[in-house]
Coordinates of C-alpha atoms in Angstrom, one line a residue:
Chain A
M14 CA 28.1 -24.7 23.9
G15 CA 28.1 -27.4 21.3
A16 CA 31.8 -28.5 21.5
G17 CA 32.0 -32.2 22.1
H18 CA 28.3 -32.9 21.3
G19 CA 29.2 -34.7 18.2
F20 CA 27.3 -32.6 15.7
S21 CA 27.9 -33.5 12.1
C22 CA 29.1 -30.0 11.4
D23 CA 32.0 -30.5 13.9
Q24 CA 33.4 -32.9 11.3
R25 CA 33.5 -30.2 8.6
E26 CA 35.5 -27.6 10.4
P27 CA 37.4 -27.4 13.7
R28 CA 35.6 -25.5 16.5
V29 CA 37.3 -22.2 17.2
N30 CA 38.4 -21.2 20.7
T31 CA 36.8 -18.3 22.4
L32 CA 37.7 -16.5 25.6
P33 CA 34.9 -17.7 27.9
L34 CA 32.9 -15.0 29.7
A35 CA 31.9 -15.5 33.4
W36 CA 28.6 -14.1 34.7
W37 CA 30.5 -11.4 36.7
Q38 CA 32.1 -10.2 33.4
I39 CA 28.6 -9.9 31.8
A40 CA 27.4 -8.0 34.9
L41 CA 30.4 -5.7 34.5
A42 CA 29.4 -4.9 30.9
G43 CA 25.8 -4.4 32.1
T44 CA 26.9 -1.5 34.2
L45 CA 27.3 0.4 30.9
V46 CA 23.6 0.7 30.9
F47 CA 24.0 3.1 33.8
L48 CA 25.7 5.4 31.3
A49 CA 22.6 5.5 29.2
G50 CA 20.5 5.9 32.3
T51 CA 22.6 8.9 33.4
V52 CA 22.1 10.6 30.0
S53 CA 18.4 9.9 30.4
V54 CA 18.2 11.5 33.8
G55 CA 20.5 14.4 32.9
L56 CA 18.5 15.3 29.9
R57 CA 15.2 14.4 31.4
L58 CA 14.4 12.0 28.6
R59 CA 12.3 9.8 31.0
L60 CA 13.7 6.7 29.4
E61 CA 15.0 5.2 32.7
N62 CA 12.1 2.8 33.1
D63 CA 12.2 1.7 29.5
L64 CA 16.0 1.2 29.8
V65 CA 15.6 -1.0 32.8
L66 CA 12.8 -2.9 31.3
A67 CA 14.6 -3.4 28.0
T68 CA 17.8 -4.5 29.7
V69 CA 16.1 -7.0 32.0
R70 CA 13.9 -8.3 29.2
G71 CA 16.7 -8.5 26.7
T72 CA 18.9 -10.3 29.2
I73 CA 16.2 -12.9 30.1
Q74 CA 15.4 -13.4 26.4
L75 CA 19.0 -14.0 25.5
A76 CA 19.7 -16.3 28.4
L77 CA 16.6 -18.3 27.6
V78 CA 17.4 -18.5 23.9
G79 CA 20.9 -19.7 24.8
Y80 CA 19.5 -22.6 26.8
V81 CA 16.8 -23.3 24.2
L82 CA 19.4 -23.3 21.4
A83 CA 21.7 -25.6 23.4
W84 CA 18.7 -28.0 23.9
I85 CA 17.8 -27.9 20.2
F86 CA 21.5 -28.6 19.2
E87 CA 21.5 -31.4 21.7
V88 CA 18.3 -33.1 20.5
N89 CA 19.0 -32.3 16.9
T90 CA 15.9 -33.8 15.2
P91 CA 14.1 -32.4 12.2
W92 CA 10.8 -31.9 14.0
V93 CA 12.4 -29.9 16.8
V94 CA 14.2 -27.7 14.2
I95 CA 11.0 -27.3 12.2
S96 CA 9.1 -26.3 15.3
A97 CA 11.7 -23.8 16.2
M98 CA 11.5 -22.3 12.7
A99 CA 7.7 -22.2 12.9
I100 CA 7.9 -20.3 16.2
M101 CA 10.5 -17.9 14.8
V102 CA 8.4 -17.2 11.6
T103 CA 5.3 -16.7 13.7
A104 CA 7.0 -14.2 16.0
A105 CA 8.5 -12.4 13.0
A106 CA 5.2 -12.2 11.2
K107 CA 3.5 -10.7 14.3
A108 CA 6.3 -8.2 14.8
A109 CA 6.2 -7.2 11.1
I110 CA 2.5 -6.2 11.2
D111 CA 2.7 -4.6 14.7
R112 CA 5.0 -1.8 13.7
P113 CA 3.0 -0.1 10.9
S114 CA 0.5 2.4 12.2
R115 CA -2.3 0.9 10.0
T116 CA -3.3 -2.7 9.4
F117 CA -6.1 -4.8 7.9
R118 CA -7.8 -8.1 8.5
G119 CA -5.6 -10.9 7.2
A120 CA -2.4 -8.9 7.5
F121 CA -0.8 -11.5 9.9
L122 CA -1.6 -14.3 7.4
G123 CA 0.0 -12.4 4.6
S124 CA 3.0 -11.6 6.7
F125 CA 3.4 -15.3 7.8
V126 CA 3.0 -16.7 4.3
T127 CA 5.4 -14.1 2.8
L128 CA 8.0 -14.9 5.5
C129 CA 7.6 -18.7 5.0
I130 CA 8.0 -18.4 1.2
S131 CA 10.8 -15.9 1.2
G132 CA 12.6 -16.6 4.5
V133 CA 12.3 -20.3 5.2
T134 CA 12.7 -21.3 1.5
I135 CA 15.9 -19.2 1.0
A136 CA 17.3 -20.2 4.4
L137 CA 16.9 -23.9 3.5
L138 CA 18.2 -23.3 -0.1
V139 CA 21.2 -21.4 1.1
S140 CA 22.1 -23.8 3.9
N141 CA 21.7 -26.9 1.7
I142 CA 22.8 -25.8 -1.7
V143 CA 25.4 -23.1 -1.0
V144 CA 26.7 -24.0 2.5
R145 CA 25.8 -27.7 2.1
V146 CA 25.1 -28.6 5.7
E147 CA 24.6 -32.2 6.8
P148 CA 22.0 -33.1 7.7
W149 CA 19.7 -30.7 5.8
Y150 CA 18.2 -29.3 9.0
D151 CA 21.4 -28.8 11.0
P152 CA 20.2 -26.3 13.5
R153 CA 23.6 -24.7 14.1
Y154 CA 23.4 -23.3 10.5
V155 CA 19.8 -23.3 9.6
L156 CA 18.5 -21.4 12.7
P157 CA 21.0 -18.5 12.7
L158 CA 20.6 -18.1 9.0
L159 CA 16.8 -18.0 9.4
G160 CA 17.1 -15.6 12.3
M161 CA 19.1 -13.1 10.2
I162 CA 16.8 -13.4 7.3
L163 CA 13.7 -12.9 9.4
G164 CA 15.2 -10.0 11.3
N165 CA 15.9 -8.1 8.1
T166 CA 12.8 -9.2 6.1
L167 CA 10.4 -8.2 8.9
T168 CA 11.9 -4.7 8.9
G169 CA 11.4 -4.5 5.1
I170 CA 7.9 -5.9 5.3
S171 CA 7.0 -3.4 8.1
L172 CA 8.3 -0.4 6.2
C173 CA 6.7 -1.5 2.9
L174 CA 3.3 -2.2 4.5
D175 CA 3.3 1.1 6.4
S176 CA 4.1 3.0 3.2
F177 CA 1.6 1.1 1.0
L178 CA -1.3 1.4 3.5
E179 CA -0.6 5.1 3.9
R180 CA -0.8 5.5 0.1
L181 CA -4.0 3.5 -0.1
T182 CA -5.7 5.6 2.7
V183 CA -4.3 9.1 3.0
R184 CA -3.9 9.3 -0.8
A185 CA -6.9 7.2 -1.7
P186 CA -8.5 10.0 -3.7
E187 CA -5.6 9.8 -6.2
V188 CA -6.1 6.0 -6.6
E189 CA -9.9 6.6 -7.1
L190 CA -9.2 9.3 -9.6
A191 CA -7.2 6.9 -11.7
L192 CA -9.9 4.3 -11.4
S193 CA -12.6 6.8 -12.4
L194 CA -10.6 7.6 -15.5
G195 CA -10.5 4.0 -16.6
A196 CA -7.4 2.6 -14.8
S197 CA -7.4 -1.0 -13.6
P198 CA -6.6 -1.4 -9.9
W199 CA -3.1 -2.5 -10.9
E200 CA -2.6 0.7 -13.1
A201 CA -4.0 2.8 -10.3
T202 CA -1.7 1.5 -7.6
R203 CA 1.4 0.4 -9.5
D204 CA 3.5 3.5 -8.6
A205 CA 2.4 3.4 -5.0
L206 CA 3.3 -0.3 -4.8
A207 CA 6.7 0.2 -6.4
D208 CA 7.5 3.1 -4.0
S209 CA 6.5 1.0 -1.0
V210 CA 8.7 -1.9 -2.1
R211 CA 11.5 0.6 -2.6
R212 CA 11.0 2.0 0.8
G213 CA 11.0 -1.4 2.4
M214 CA 14.3 -2.2 0.8
I215 CA 16.2 1.0 1.7
P216 CA 17.6 -0.3 5.0
I217 CA 19.1 -3.5 3.5
V218 CA 20.4 -1.7 0.4
N219 CA 22.0 1.0 2.5
A220 CA 23.5 -1.6 4.9
T221 CA 24.9 -3.5 1.9
M222 CA 26.3 -0.3 0.4
V223 CA 28.5 0.4 3.4
V224 CA 29.2 -3.2 4.6
G225 CA 32.8 -3.5 5.6
L226 CA 33.4 0.2 5.2
V227 CA 31.3 1.6 8.0
S228 CA 30.0 -1.4 9.7
L229 CA 31.2 -5.0 10.3
P230 CA 28.1 -7.1 10.2
G231 CA 27.1 -8.9 13.4
M232 CA 27.6 -12.5 12.1
M233 CA 31.1 -11.7 10.7
T234 CA 32.0 -9.8 13.9
G235 CA 30.9 -12.8 15.9
Q236 CA 32.9 -15.2 13.9
I237 CA 36.0 -13.0 14.1
L238 CA 35.6 -12.6 17.9
A239 CA 35.3 -16.3 18.2
G240 CA 38.6 -16.7 16.5
A241 CA 37.6 -17.6 12.9
D242 CA 39.8 -16.7 10.0
P243 CA 38.5 -13.2 8.8
V244 CA 38.6 -14.4 5.2
D245 CA 36.3 -17.3 6.1
A246 CA 34.1 -15.0 8.0
V247 CA 33.9 -12.6 5.0
K248 CA 32.9 -15.5 2.8
Y249 CA 30.0 -16.4 5.1
Q250 CA 29.0 -12.7 5.3
M251 CA 28.9 -12.5 1.5
V252 CA 26.5 -15.4 1.4
V253 CA 24.4 -13.7 4.1
M254 CA 24.4 -10.4 2.2
F255 CA 23.1 -12.0 -1.0
M256 CA 20.6 -13.9 1.0
L257 CA 19.3 -10.9 2.8
L258 CA 18.9 -8.8 -0.4
A259 CA 17.0 -11.6 -2.0
T260 CA 14.7 -12.3 0.9
T261 CA 14.0 -8.7 1.7
S262 CA 13.0 -7.9 -1.8
L263 CA 10.9 -11.1 -2.0
G264 CA 9.3 -10.2 1.3
C265 CA 8.5 -6.7 0.3
V266 CA 7.1 -7.7 -3.0
G267 CA 5.1 -10.5 -1.4
I268 CA 3.4 -8.4 1.2
A269 CA 2.8 -5.6 -1.2
F270 CA 1.0 -7.8 -3.7
Y271 CA -1.0 -9.6 -0.9
T272 CA -2.1 -6.2 0.4
F273 CA -3.0 -5.0 -3.1
K274 CA -5.2 -8.1 -3.5
K275 CA -6.9 -7.5 -0.2
M276 CA -7.6 -3.8 -0.8
F277 CA -9.6 -4.2 -3.9
D278 CA -12.9 -6.1 -4.3
E279 CA -14.0 -8.2 -7.2
R280 CA -15.3 -5.2 -9.1
G281 CA -12.0 -3.4 -8.8
R282 CA -13.1 -0.9 -6.1
L283 CA -10.7 0.4 -3.6
R284 CA -12.0 -0.7 -0.2
R285 CA -10.2 1.7 2.1
E286 CA -12.6 0.9 5.0
R287 CA -10.7 -2.4 5.3
V288 CA -7.7 -0.5 6.7
F289 CA -7.8 0.5 10.3
S290 CA -5.6 1.9 12.9
A291 CA -3.2 -0.6 14.5
A292 CA -3.4 1.1 17.8
Chain B
M28 CA -20.7 9.4 -29.8
K29 CA -22.4 6.0 -29.4
R30 CA -26.0 5.8 -27.9
V31 CA -25.9 4.4 -24.4
K32 CA -28.4 4.5 -21.5
L33 CA -27.4 4.5 -17.8
M34 CA -29.9 2.4 -15.8
V35 CA -30.1 2.6 -12.0
D36 CA -32.3 0.1 -10.2
Q37 CA -33.0 0.2 -6.5
L38 CA -29.6 1.8 -5.7
A39 CA -29.0 1.9 -1.9
I40 CA -25.9 2.3 0.2
T41 CA -25.3 1.2 3.8
M42 CA -22.4 2.8 5.7
D43 CA -21.4 1.9 9.2
G44 CA -24.7 -0.1 9.5
R45 CA -26.8 2.9 8.4
R46 CA -28.8 3.0 5.2
L47 CA -28.1 6.4 3.7
F48 CA -31.1 7.2 1.5
A49 CA -34.3 5.6 0.2
P50 CA -33.5 3.3 -2.8
L51 CA -33.1 5.2 -6.1
T52 CA -34.4 4.0 -9.5
F53 CA -34.0 6.1 -12.6
E54 CA -32.5 6.1 -16.1
V55 CA -30.4 8.7 -17.8
T56 CA -30.2 9.0 -21.6
M57 CA -27.7 10.7 -23.7
G58 CA -28.1 14.5 -23.7
E59 CA -30.2 14.4 -20.5
R60 CA -29.0 16.3 -17.4
V61 CA -30.3 15.0 -14.1
A62 CA -29.8 16.7 -10.7
L63 CA -29.8 14.8 -7.4
V64 CA -31.2 17.1 -4.7
G65 CA -31.9 16.5 -1.1
P66 CA -30.9 17.5 2.5
S67 CA -27.3 17.8 3.6
G68 CA -25.8 14.5 4.6
V69 CA -28.3 12.3 2.9
G70 CA -25.6 10.7 0.7
K71 CA -26.0 12.5 -2.6
S72 CA -22.2 12.6 -3.3
T73 CA -21.9 9.0 -2.2
A74 CA -24.7 8.0 -4.6
L75 CA -22.8 9.7 -7.3
R76 CA -19.6 7.7 -6.4
A77 CA -21.7 4.6 -6.5
L78 CA -22.9 5.4 -10.0
A79 CA -19.2 5.4 -11.0
D80 CA -18.8 2.0 -9.2
L81 CA -16.3 3.5 -6.8
V82 CA -18.1 2.4 -3.6
P83 CA -20.1 -0.7 -2.7
F84 CA -23.8 -0.5 -3.1
E85 CA -26.9 -2.6 -3.3
G86 CA -29.2 -2.7 -6.3
D87 CA -27.9 -2.4 -9.9
V88 CA -26.2 0.3 -12.0
R89 CA -25.6 -0.8 -15.6
L90 CA -25.2 0.5 -19.1
D91 CA -27.4 -0.5 -22.0
P92 CA -25.8 -1.8 -24.0
P93 CA -23.3 -3.1 -21.5
V94 CA -19.5 -2.5 -21.7
A95 CA -16.8 -5.2 -21.5
S96 CA -15.1 -4.4 -18.2
R97 CA -15.2 -2.3 -15.0
P98 CA -12.4 0.1 -16.2
S99 CA -14.4 0.6 -19.5
F100 CA -17.5 1.3 -17.4
R101 CA -15.7 3.9 -15.4
R102 CA -14.3 5.5 -18.5
T103 CA -17.8 5.6 -20.0
V104 CA -19.4 6.9 -16.7
T105 CA -16.8 9.3 -15.5
Y106 CA -16.9 10.8 -12.0
V107 CA -15.6 14.3 -11.2
S108 CA -15.1 14.9 -7.5
Q109 CA -16.0 18.1 -5.6
A110 CA -12.5 18.6 -4.1
P111 CA -10.0 18.9 -7.0
I112 CA -7.4 16.1 -7.1
M113 CA -4.3 16.7 -9.0
W114 CA -1.4 14.3 -9.6
S115 CA 2.0 15.8 -9.0
G116 CA 3.4 17.2 -12.2
T117 CA 2.3 19.7 -14.9
V118 CA -1.2 20.4 -16.2
E119 CA -0.4 18.3 -19.2
T120 CA 0.7 15.4 -17.0
N121 CA -2.7 15.5 -15.3
L122 CA -4.6 15.7 -18.6
A123 CA -2.6 13.1 -20.4
Q124 CA -2.4 10.6 -17.6
S125 CA -5.7 8.9 -18.4
F126 CA -4.5 8.0 -21.9
L127 CA -2.0 5.6 -20.2
Y128 CA -5.1 3.5 -19.2
T129 CA -6.5 3.0 -22.6
S130 CA -5.8 1.4 -26.0
A131 CA -3.1 2.9 -28.3
S132 CA -5.7 4.2 -30.7
E133 CA -6.7 6.9 -28.2
V134 CA -4.0 9.5 -27.8
F135 CA -3.7 12.8 -25.9
D136 CA -4.5 15.8 -28.1
R137 CA -2.7 18.9 -26.9
S138 CA -4.7 21.3 -29.1
R139 CA -8.0 19.9 -28.0
A140 CA -6.8 20.1 -24.4
T141 CA -5.8 23.8 -24.8
S142 CA -9.1 24.5 -26.5
E143 CA -11.2 22.9 -23.7
L144 CA -9.2 24.8 -21.1
S145 CA -9.8 28.0 -23.0
A146 CA -13.5 27.3 -23.2
L147 CA -13.6 27.3 -19.4
G148 CA -11.6 30.5 -19.2
L149 CA -8.3 28.9 -18.5
D150 CA -5.6 30.4 -20.7
I151 CA -2.8 28.6 -19.0
S152 CA 0.3 26.8 -20.2
L153 CA 0.1 23.0 -20.2
D154 CA 3.6 23.1 -18.8
R155 CA 2.5 24.8 -15.6
D156 CA 2.8 22.9 -12.3
A157 CA -0.7 21.7 -11.5
A158 CA -0.1 22.3 -7.7
S159 CA 0.4 26.0 -8.4
L160 CA -3.1 26.4 -9.7
S161 CA -5.9 27.9 -7.5
G162 CA -8.7 25.7 -6.3
G163 CA -11.1 27.1 -8.9
E164 CA -8.5 26.5 -11.7
Q165 CA -7.9 23.0 -10.5
Q166 CA -11.7 22.3 -10.5
R167 CA -11.9 23.3 -14.2
V168 CA -8.7 21.4 -15.1
Q169 CA -10.3 18.2 -13.7
L170 CA -13.5 18.8 -15.7
V171 CA -11.4 19.1 -18.8
R172 CA -9.5 15.9 -17.8
A173 CA -12.8 14.1 -17.6
L174 CA -14.1 15.5 -20.9
L175 CA -10.9 14.4 -22.7
V176 CA -11.6 10.7 -22.1
N177 CA -14.9 11.2 -24.2
P178 CA -17.3 9.7 -21.6
C179 CA -20.9 9.0 -22.4
F180 CA -21.9 10.2 -18.9
L181 CA -20.4 12.8 -16.6
L182 CA -21.0 12.5 -12.9
L183 CA -20.4 16.0 -11.5
D184 CA -20.2 16.6 -7.7
E185 CA -20.6 20.4 -7.0
P186 CA -18.8 21.4 -10.2
T187 CA -19.0 25.1 -9.5
S188 CA -18.4 25.2 -5.8
A189 CA -15.0 26.9 -6.0
L190 CA -15.8 29.2 -8.9
D191 CA -16.7 32.8 -9.3
E192 CA -19.8 33.8 -11.2
V193 CA -18.1 34.2 -14.6
S194 CA -16.2 30.9 -14.4
A195 CA -19.3 29.1 -13.1
R196 CA -21.2 30.4 -16.2
R197 CA -18.5 29.0 -18.5
V198 CA -18.7 25.6 -16.8
T199 CA -22.5 25.7 -17.1
D200 CA -22.2 26.5 -20.8
R201 CA -19.7 23.7 -21.4
V202 CA -21.8 21.1 -19.5
E203 CA -24.9 22.2 -21.4
A204 CA -23.0 21.7 -24.7
F205 CA -21.9 18.2 -23.6
E206 CA -23.5 15.6 -25.9
G207 CA -23.7 12.8 -23.3
G208 CA -25.7 12.4 -20.2
V209 CA -25.0 14.3 -16.9
V210 CA -25.8 13.5 -13.3
L211 CA -24.9 16.3 -11.0
V212 CA -25.1 17.2 -7.3
S213 CA -25.0 20.8 -6.1
H214 CA -25.8 22.7 -2.9
D215 CA -27.0 25.5 -5.2
L216 CA -30.6 24.3 -5.7
A217 CA -31.5 27.2 -8.0
W218 CA -28.5 26.4 -10.2
A219 CA -29.2 22.7 -10.2
R220 CA -32.9 23.1 -11.1
D221 CA -31.9 25.6 -13.9
M222 CA -29.2 23.3 -15.2
A223 CA -31.1 20.0 -15.1
S224 CA -33.7 18.7 -17.4
R225 CA -34.9 16.4 -14.6
V226 CA -34.6 16.6 -10.8
I227 CA -34.5 13.5 -8.6
N228 CA -35.2 13.9 -4.8
V229 CA -32.8 11.9 -2.6
S230 CA -34.7 11.4 0.6
P231 CA -33.5 9.8 3.9
A232 CA -34.1 6.1 4.2

């Protein structure tokens, strides 16, 4: 999709040629899921229903998103792109707070604001200052970049939030001990907050450590499969790598500070009753 | 030690929509030892935590003269929990940690720490891993930890619950020698009445 639609980015680089896939070829690849199903049945993992559901759901979601993206590229107006970004951030904010086993009132707002500040800002900065897309909202660049950012940042936010809420509940007596000996809320929770941010960043730091050695990142792989020059694909991947490190760290720090502010009252008391099970 | 008074006015606590005990009003002066007694589950320990401003409450708990900040308040009115809580690390780590929360003029004094531990019957190395101590030893270490910050008031929740008779006697002697005020909660009514200069009944709301 996209070729011949007259997007401005088409003037900046030639479209690469891909081997087009017919639906029967996709169906053929889909039979691989039977392999997973066979393993599940053989080992009595009871994952067959989940596998079928995940496969059907994933296929429908991808098909829909393909058509939606084609429509957004076709319309190509700032409001449509901004709306798509808002939907993506909302879904990511929800997913980020759904995964931890504990939550608190206002967690969604914190996740949403954090993703807006870290994700949307950096996606727009990178696409406009580093990649220099024209116009500034070019959906062919902005939306995939934002998607990658949100996917990684929400994982970081989830892990960070899960860890921090655990420290503020299960290990609340340690925090209250520090408070009772004269620590400020910040002094009493600084180590827990730092540990939680570190935990949230482990996946992206690990992925960055082995990038190119163990794994070829999805975007780079996609570009190479689509026929792009590997050196060009690597350049884009470097930008993405820097971007993901920055947004994940900002996202983790943002949600940790927001949670910290929410968990203490104006008298500096730890309000652990504000945390409840997410189930 | 400066002269301060702890003033409690109509202290009440509501948890899960339930009022825990009838409102409490009392004052504690330096050198005074006050025991909170009452039926199990009435909220004596929670009241003690409220005096340290660790849980939300209605009414007023203040110092006369007042202190500048909430951390200063909690350092002046120091709470010691029933279940020992140790940070990971050595005994010294646990005793010295609180000096990270105060001005540079107050520093951890190893010899005083050793002397306080010894007074409670703990002749242990400060380099020992705190997690390796028994419950009774940890209970005494946390009392020393509170004493080292030089509070004006100690809030003690069942301070002898994990101790044998000899160790409990040492704790009693040390608390009696404490110059500041003490508010304590104990399941041992006889001990509490013997220890306290005043007993306050905490009755259901």
